[in-house]
Short mmCIF file of C-alpha atoms in Angstrom, two decimals:
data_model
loop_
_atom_site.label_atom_id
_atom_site.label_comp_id
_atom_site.label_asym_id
_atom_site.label_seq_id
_atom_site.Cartn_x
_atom_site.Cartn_y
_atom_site.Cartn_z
CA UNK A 72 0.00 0.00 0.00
CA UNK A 73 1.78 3.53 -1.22
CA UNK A 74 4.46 1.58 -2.10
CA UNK A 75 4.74 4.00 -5.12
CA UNK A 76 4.19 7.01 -3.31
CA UNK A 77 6.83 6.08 -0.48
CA UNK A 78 9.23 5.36 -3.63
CA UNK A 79 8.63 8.82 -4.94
CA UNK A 80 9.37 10.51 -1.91
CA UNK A 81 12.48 8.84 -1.72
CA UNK A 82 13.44 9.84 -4.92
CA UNK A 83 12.65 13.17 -4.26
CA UNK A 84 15.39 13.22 -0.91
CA UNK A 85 17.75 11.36 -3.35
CA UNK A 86 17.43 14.02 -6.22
CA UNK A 87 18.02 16.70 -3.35
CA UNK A 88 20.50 14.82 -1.98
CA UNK A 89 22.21 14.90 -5.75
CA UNK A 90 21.71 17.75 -6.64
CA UNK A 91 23.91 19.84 -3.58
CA UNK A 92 26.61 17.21 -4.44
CA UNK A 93 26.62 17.80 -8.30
CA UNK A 94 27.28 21.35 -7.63
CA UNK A 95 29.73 20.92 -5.50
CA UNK A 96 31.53 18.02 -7.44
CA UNK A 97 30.86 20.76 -10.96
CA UNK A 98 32.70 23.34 -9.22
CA UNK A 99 35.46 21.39 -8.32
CA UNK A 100 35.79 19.18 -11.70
CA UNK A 101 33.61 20.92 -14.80
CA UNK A 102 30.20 20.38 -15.64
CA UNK A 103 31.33 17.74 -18.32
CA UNK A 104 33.85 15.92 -16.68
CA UNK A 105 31.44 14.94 -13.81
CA UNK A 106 29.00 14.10 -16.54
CA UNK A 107 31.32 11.66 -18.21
CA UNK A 108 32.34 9.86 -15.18
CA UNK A 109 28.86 10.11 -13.45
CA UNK A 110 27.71 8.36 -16.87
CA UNK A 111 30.16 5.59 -16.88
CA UNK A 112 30.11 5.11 -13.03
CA UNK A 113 26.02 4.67 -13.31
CA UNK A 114 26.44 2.09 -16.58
CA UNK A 115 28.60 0.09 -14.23
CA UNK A 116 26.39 0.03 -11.42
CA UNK A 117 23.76 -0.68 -13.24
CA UNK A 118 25.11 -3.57 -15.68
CA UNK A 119 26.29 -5.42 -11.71
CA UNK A 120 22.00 -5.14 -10.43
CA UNK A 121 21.18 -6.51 -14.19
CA UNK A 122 23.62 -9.38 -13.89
CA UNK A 123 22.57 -10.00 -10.53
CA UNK A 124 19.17 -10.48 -10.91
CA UNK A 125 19.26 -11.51 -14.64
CA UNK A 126 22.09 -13.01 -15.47
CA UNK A 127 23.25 -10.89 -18.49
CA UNK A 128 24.80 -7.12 -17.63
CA UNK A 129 23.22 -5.75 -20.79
CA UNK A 130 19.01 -5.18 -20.73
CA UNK A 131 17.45 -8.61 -22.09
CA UNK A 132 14.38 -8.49 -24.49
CA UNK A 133 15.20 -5.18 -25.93
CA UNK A 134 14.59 -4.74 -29.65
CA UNK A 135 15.53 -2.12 -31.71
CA UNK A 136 12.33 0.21 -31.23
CA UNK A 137 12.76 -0.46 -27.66
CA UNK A 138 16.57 1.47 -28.03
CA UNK A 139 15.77 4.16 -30.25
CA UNK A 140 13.05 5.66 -27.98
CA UNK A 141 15.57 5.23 -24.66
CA UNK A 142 17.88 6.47 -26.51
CA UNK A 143 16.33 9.36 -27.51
CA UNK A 144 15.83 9.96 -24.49
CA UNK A 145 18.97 9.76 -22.86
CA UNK A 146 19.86 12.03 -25.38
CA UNK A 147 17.29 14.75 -24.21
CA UNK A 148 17.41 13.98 -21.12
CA UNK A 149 20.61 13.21 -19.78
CA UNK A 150 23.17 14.65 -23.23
CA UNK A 151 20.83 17.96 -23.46
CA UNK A 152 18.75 18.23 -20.11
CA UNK A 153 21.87 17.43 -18.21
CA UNK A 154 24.36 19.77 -19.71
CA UNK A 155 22.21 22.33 -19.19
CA UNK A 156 21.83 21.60 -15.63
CA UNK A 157 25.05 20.94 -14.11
CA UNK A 158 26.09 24.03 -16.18
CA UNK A 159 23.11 26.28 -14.50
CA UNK A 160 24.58 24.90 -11.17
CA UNK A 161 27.68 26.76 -12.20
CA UNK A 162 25.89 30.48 -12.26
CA UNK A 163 22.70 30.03 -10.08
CA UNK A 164 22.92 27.19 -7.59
CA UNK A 165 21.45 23.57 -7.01
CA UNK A 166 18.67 25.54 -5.60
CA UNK A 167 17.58 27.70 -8.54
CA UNK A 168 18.61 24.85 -10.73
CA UNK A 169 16.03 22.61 -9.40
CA UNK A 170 13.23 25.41 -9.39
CA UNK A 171 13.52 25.43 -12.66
CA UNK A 172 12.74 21.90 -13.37
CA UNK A 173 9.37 22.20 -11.71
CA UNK A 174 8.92 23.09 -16.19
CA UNK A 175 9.55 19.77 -16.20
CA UNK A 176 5.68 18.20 -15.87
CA UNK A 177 4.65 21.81 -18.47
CA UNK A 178 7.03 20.49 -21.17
CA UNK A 179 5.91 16.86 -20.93
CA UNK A 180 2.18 17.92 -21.31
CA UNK A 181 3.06 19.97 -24.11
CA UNK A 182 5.25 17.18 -25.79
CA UNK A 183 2.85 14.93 -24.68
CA UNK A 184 -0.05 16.35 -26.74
CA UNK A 185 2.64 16.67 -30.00
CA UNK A 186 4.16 12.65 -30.27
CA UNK A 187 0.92 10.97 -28.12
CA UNK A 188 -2.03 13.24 -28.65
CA UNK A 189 -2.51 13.39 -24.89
CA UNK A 190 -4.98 16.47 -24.11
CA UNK A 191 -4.67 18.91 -21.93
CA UNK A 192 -6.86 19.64 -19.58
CA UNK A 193 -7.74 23.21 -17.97
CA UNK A 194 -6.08 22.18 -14.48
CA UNK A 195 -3.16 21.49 -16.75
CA UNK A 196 -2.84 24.91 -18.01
CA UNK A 197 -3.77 26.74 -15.10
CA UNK A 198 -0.94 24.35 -13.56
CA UNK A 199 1.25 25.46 -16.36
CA UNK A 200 0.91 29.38 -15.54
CA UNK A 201 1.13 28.78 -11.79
CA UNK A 202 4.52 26.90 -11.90
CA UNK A 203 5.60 30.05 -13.66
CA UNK A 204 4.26 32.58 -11.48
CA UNK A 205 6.32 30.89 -8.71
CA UNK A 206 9.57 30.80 -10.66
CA UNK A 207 9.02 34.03 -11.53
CA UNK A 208 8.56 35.54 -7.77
CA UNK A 209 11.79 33.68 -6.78
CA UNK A 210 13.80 34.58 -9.65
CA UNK A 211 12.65 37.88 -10.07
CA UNK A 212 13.28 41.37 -8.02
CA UNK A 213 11.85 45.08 -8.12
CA UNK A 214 14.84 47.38 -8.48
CA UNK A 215 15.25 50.79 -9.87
CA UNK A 216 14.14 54.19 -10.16
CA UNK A 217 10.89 53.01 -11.24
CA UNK A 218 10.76 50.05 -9.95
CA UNK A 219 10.98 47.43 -12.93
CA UNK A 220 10.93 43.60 -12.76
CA UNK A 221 15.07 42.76 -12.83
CA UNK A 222 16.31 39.14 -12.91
CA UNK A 223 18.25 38.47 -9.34
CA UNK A 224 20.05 35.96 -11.44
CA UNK A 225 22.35 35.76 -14.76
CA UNK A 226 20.42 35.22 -17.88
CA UNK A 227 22.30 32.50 -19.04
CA UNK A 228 21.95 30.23 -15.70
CA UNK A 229 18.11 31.19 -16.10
CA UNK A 230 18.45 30.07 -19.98
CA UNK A 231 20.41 26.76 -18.50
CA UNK A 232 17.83 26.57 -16.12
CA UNK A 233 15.20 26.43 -18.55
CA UNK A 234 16.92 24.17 -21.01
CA UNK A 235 17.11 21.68 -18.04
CA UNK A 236 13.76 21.65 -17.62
CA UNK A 237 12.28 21.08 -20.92
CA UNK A 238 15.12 18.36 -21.44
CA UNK A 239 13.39 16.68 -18.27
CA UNK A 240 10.17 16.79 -19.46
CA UNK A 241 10.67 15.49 -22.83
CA UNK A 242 12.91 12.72 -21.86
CA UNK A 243 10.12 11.60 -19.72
CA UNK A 244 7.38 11.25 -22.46
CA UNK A 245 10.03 9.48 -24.87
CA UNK A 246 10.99 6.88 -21.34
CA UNK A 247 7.42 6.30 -20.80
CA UNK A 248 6.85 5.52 -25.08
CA UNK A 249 9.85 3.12 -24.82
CA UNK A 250 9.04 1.64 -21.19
CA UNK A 251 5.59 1.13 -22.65
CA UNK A 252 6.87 -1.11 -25.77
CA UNK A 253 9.53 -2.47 -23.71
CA UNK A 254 7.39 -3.82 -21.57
CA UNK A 255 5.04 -5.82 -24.24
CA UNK A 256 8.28 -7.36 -24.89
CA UNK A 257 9.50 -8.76 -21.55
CA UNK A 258 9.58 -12.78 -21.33
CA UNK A 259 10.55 -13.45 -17.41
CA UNK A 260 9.59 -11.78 -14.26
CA UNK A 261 12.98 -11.22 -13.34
CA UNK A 262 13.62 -9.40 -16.25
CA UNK A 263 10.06 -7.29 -15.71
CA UNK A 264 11.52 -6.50 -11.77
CA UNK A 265 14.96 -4.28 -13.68
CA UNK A 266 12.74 -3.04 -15.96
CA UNK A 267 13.71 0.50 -15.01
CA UNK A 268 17.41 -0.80 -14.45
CA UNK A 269 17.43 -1.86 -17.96
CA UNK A 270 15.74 1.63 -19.61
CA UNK A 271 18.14 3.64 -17.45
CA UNK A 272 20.95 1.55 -18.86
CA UNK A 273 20.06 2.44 -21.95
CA UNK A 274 19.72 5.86 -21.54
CA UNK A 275 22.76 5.78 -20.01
CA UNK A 276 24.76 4.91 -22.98
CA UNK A 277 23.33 7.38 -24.57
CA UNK A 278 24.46 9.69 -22.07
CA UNK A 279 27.50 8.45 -21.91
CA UNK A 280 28.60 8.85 -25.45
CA UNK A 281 27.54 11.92 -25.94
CA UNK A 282 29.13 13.51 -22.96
CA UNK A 283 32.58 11.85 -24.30
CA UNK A 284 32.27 12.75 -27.83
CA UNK A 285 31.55 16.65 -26.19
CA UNK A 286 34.85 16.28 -24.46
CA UNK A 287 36.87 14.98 -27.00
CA UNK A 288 35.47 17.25 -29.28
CA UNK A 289 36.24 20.38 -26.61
CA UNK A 290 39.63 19.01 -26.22
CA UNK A 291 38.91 18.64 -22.43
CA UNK A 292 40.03 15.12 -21.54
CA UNK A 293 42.14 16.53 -19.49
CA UNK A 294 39.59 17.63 -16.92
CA UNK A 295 38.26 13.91 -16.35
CA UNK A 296 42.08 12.66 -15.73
CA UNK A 297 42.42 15.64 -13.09
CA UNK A 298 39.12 14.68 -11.72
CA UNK A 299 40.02 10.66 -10.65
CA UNK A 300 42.90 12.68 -8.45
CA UNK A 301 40.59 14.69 -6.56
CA UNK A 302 39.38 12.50 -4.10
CA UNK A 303 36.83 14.82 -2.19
CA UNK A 304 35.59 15.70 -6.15
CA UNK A 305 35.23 12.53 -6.39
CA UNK A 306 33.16 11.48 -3.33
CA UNK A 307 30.21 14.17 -4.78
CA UNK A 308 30.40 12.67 -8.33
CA UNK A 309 30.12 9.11 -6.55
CA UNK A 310 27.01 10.49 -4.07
CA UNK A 311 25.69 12.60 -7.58
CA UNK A 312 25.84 9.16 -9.67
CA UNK A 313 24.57 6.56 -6.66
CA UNK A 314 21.46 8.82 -6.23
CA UNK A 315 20.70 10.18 -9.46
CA UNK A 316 21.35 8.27 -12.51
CA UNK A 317 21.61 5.18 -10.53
CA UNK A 318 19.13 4.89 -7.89
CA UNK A 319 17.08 8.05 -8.44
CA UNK A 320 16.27 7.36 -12.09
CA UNK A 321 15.71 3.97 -11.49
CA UNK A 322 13.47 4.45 -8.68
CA UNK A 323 11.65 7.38 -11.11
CA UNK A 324 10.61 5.21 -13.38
CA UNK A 325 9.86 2.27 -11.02
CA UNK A 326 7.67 4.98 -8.96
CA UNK A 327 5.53 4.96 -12.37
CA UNK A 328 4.61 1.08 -12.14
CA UNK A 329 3.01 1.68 -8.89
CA UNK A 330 1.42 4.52 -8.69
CA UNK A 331 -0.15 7.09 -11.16
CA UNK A 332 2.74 8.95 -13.02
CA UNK A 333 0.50 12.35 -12.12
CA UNK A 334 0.74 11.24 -8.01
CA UNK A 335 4.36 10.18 -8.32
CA UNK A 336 5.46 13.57 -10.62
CA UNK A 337 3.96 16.08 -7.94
CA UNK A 338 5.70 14.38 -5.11
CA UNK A 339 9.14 13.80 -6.92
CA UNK A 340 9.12 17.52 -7.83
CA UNK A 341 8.76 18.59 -4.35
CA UNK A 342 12.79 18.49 -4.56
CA UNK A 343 12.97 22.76 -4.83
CA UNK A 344 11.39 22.85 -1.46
CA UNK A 345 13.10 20.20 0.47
CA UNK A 346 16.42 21.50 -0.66
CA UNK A 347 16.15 25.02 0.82
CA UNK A 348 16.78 24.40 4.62
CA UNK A 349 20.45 22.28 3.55
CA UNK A 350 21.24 24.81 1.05
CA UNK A 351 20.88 27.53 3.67
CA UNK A 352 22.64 25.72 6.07
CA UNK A 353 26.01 23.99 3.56
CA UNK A 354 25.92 26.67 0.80
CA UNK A 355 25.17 29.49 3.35
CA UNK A 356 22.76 31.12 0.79
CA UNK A 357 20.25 33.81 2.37
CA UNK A 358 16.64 32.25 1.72
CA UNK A 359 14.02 35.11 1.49
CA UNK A 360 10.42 34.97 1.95
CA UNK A 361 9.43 35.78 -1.30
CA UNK A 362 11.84 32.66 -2.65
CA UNK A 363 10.33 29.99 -0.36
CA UNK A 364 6.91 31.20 -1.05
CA UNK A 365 7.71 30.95 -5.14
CA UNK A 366 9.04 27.47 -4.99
CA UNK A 367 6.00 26.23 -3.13
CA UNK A 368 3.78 28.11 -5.55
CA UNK A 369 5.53 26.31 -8.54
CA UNK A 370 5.09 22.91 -6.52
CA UNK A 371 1.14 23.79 -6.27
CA UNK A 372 1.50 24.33 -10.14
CA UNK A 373 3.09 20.96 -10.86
CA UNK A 374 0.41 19.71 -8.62
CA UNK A 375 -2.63 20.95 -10.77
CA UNK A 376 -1.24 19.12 -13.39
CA UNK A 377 -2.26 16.25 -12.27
CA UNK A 378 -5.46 16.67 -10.13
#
């Protein structure tokens, strides 16, 4: 009983969780570099739980529509959505950052109605404007002689920010098309329980590749050999890759199977509010009012979406 819920709300602490140690590990390594090993590090982990339970460290049953729609969404998702995120750590924070992907649920409903046909319902786009509004009063300041709306934050973090969010919600209509085929396919039970192992594997690769052809294309393979030296950069890109694309992802998707994906969306994006208090207290970033009361506005939003 709420075994789904319970799952999202541990996702939600693990994505928070992540999220404070991708910044930190970004700052200390590169955006990219912690991409490529947090990439690599997560295909490992998950090929050992496939072989494990399955026998076989590469996803069983899988066909070739089954890859393309993973992959395209490990592309979106984790190549596109990604880059754009641990970059908008960079300039606005973990905290920003993951406002910003409260979008996340807006862009899937939009994408949603584009590649499924999936209508949108009033509550959707009231839902839609609310999330906004909320960004909006945390991101936003009057300043001035006459007072105009000015951005308390660089454009190009709020661009990143933005980016990250649409990648999120995108990648999650293409995992649930693939998921959905994937699963007509499935032969064994044990194969049906890493289910979400198997389609985060996938995406993975996807992931991974991409982030390695971007650094040999940048010329920065440099920055991943510095990184295996820095131990304490390390430890963040091993917390950022045990509880995101590991675990987190994993659990995301698994979340879906036992619950309603509306019911295990709101509470997974509840992740802008629960990281306040430890940002406050590890980052030592001033909190206002106005900034809690925006993030719980665009939670409310991401709620209506699926009431």
């Amino acid at each position: 009983m709420y075994k789904g819920e319970i799952i999202s709300f541990a996702v939600a602490l693990s994505w928070t969780v992540t999220a404070m140690a991708a910044e930190m590990a970004s700052r200390r390594i590169t955006p990219l570099g912690v991409n490529v090993l947090r990439m690599l590090l997560s295909l490992v982990f998950l090929a050992i739980v496939m072989w494990v339970v399955c026998g076989s460290p590469l996803p069983q049953y899988a066909d070739a529509e089954t890859w393309m729609w993973l992959s395209l969404s490990g592309f979106v998702g984790y190549v596109l959505g990604d880059y754009c995120l641990f970059n908008s750590y960079i300039l606005i924070g973990s905290r920003f950052g993951q406002l910003f992907m409260t979008l996340a649920p807006a862009a899937a409903a939009i994408f949603g109605f584009i590649l499924l046909g999936e209508k949108m319902s009033l509550l959707a786009i009231v839902g839609m404007l609310t999330t906004m509004f909320g960004i909006g009063l945390s991101v936003l300041s009057k300043g001035g002689e006459h007072h105009k709306l000015n951005l308390k934050l660089p454009l190009k973090g709020v661009l990143l920010g933005i980016g990250a969010g649409l990648g999120q919600g995108i990648g999650l209509v293409l995992s649930k098309v693939g998921m959905t085929h994937y699963e007509t396919l499935i032969q064994s039970s044990e194969a049906l329980d890493v289910m979400p192992f198997a389609s985060t594997f996938m995406r993975a690769v996807v992931g991974f590749l991409g982030f390695f052809l971007a650094m040999l294309f940048t010329g920065k393979t440099r920055t991943v050999t510095a990184a295996v030296r820095d131990r304490k950069g390390m430890s963040y890109v091993l917390i950022a890759t045990i509880l995101g694309p590991f675990i987190g992802v994993s659990l995301s998707l698994m979340a879906t199977l036992y619950t309603s994906t509306g019911i295990a969306q709101t509470i997974m994006a509840m992740t802008p509010i629960f990281i306040l208090l430890p940002s406050r207290y590890f980052f030592h970033q001033r909190v206002t009012l106005l900034e809690i009361l925006g993030a719980v506005i665009s939670v409310v939003g991401v709620t209506l979406f699926f009431i």
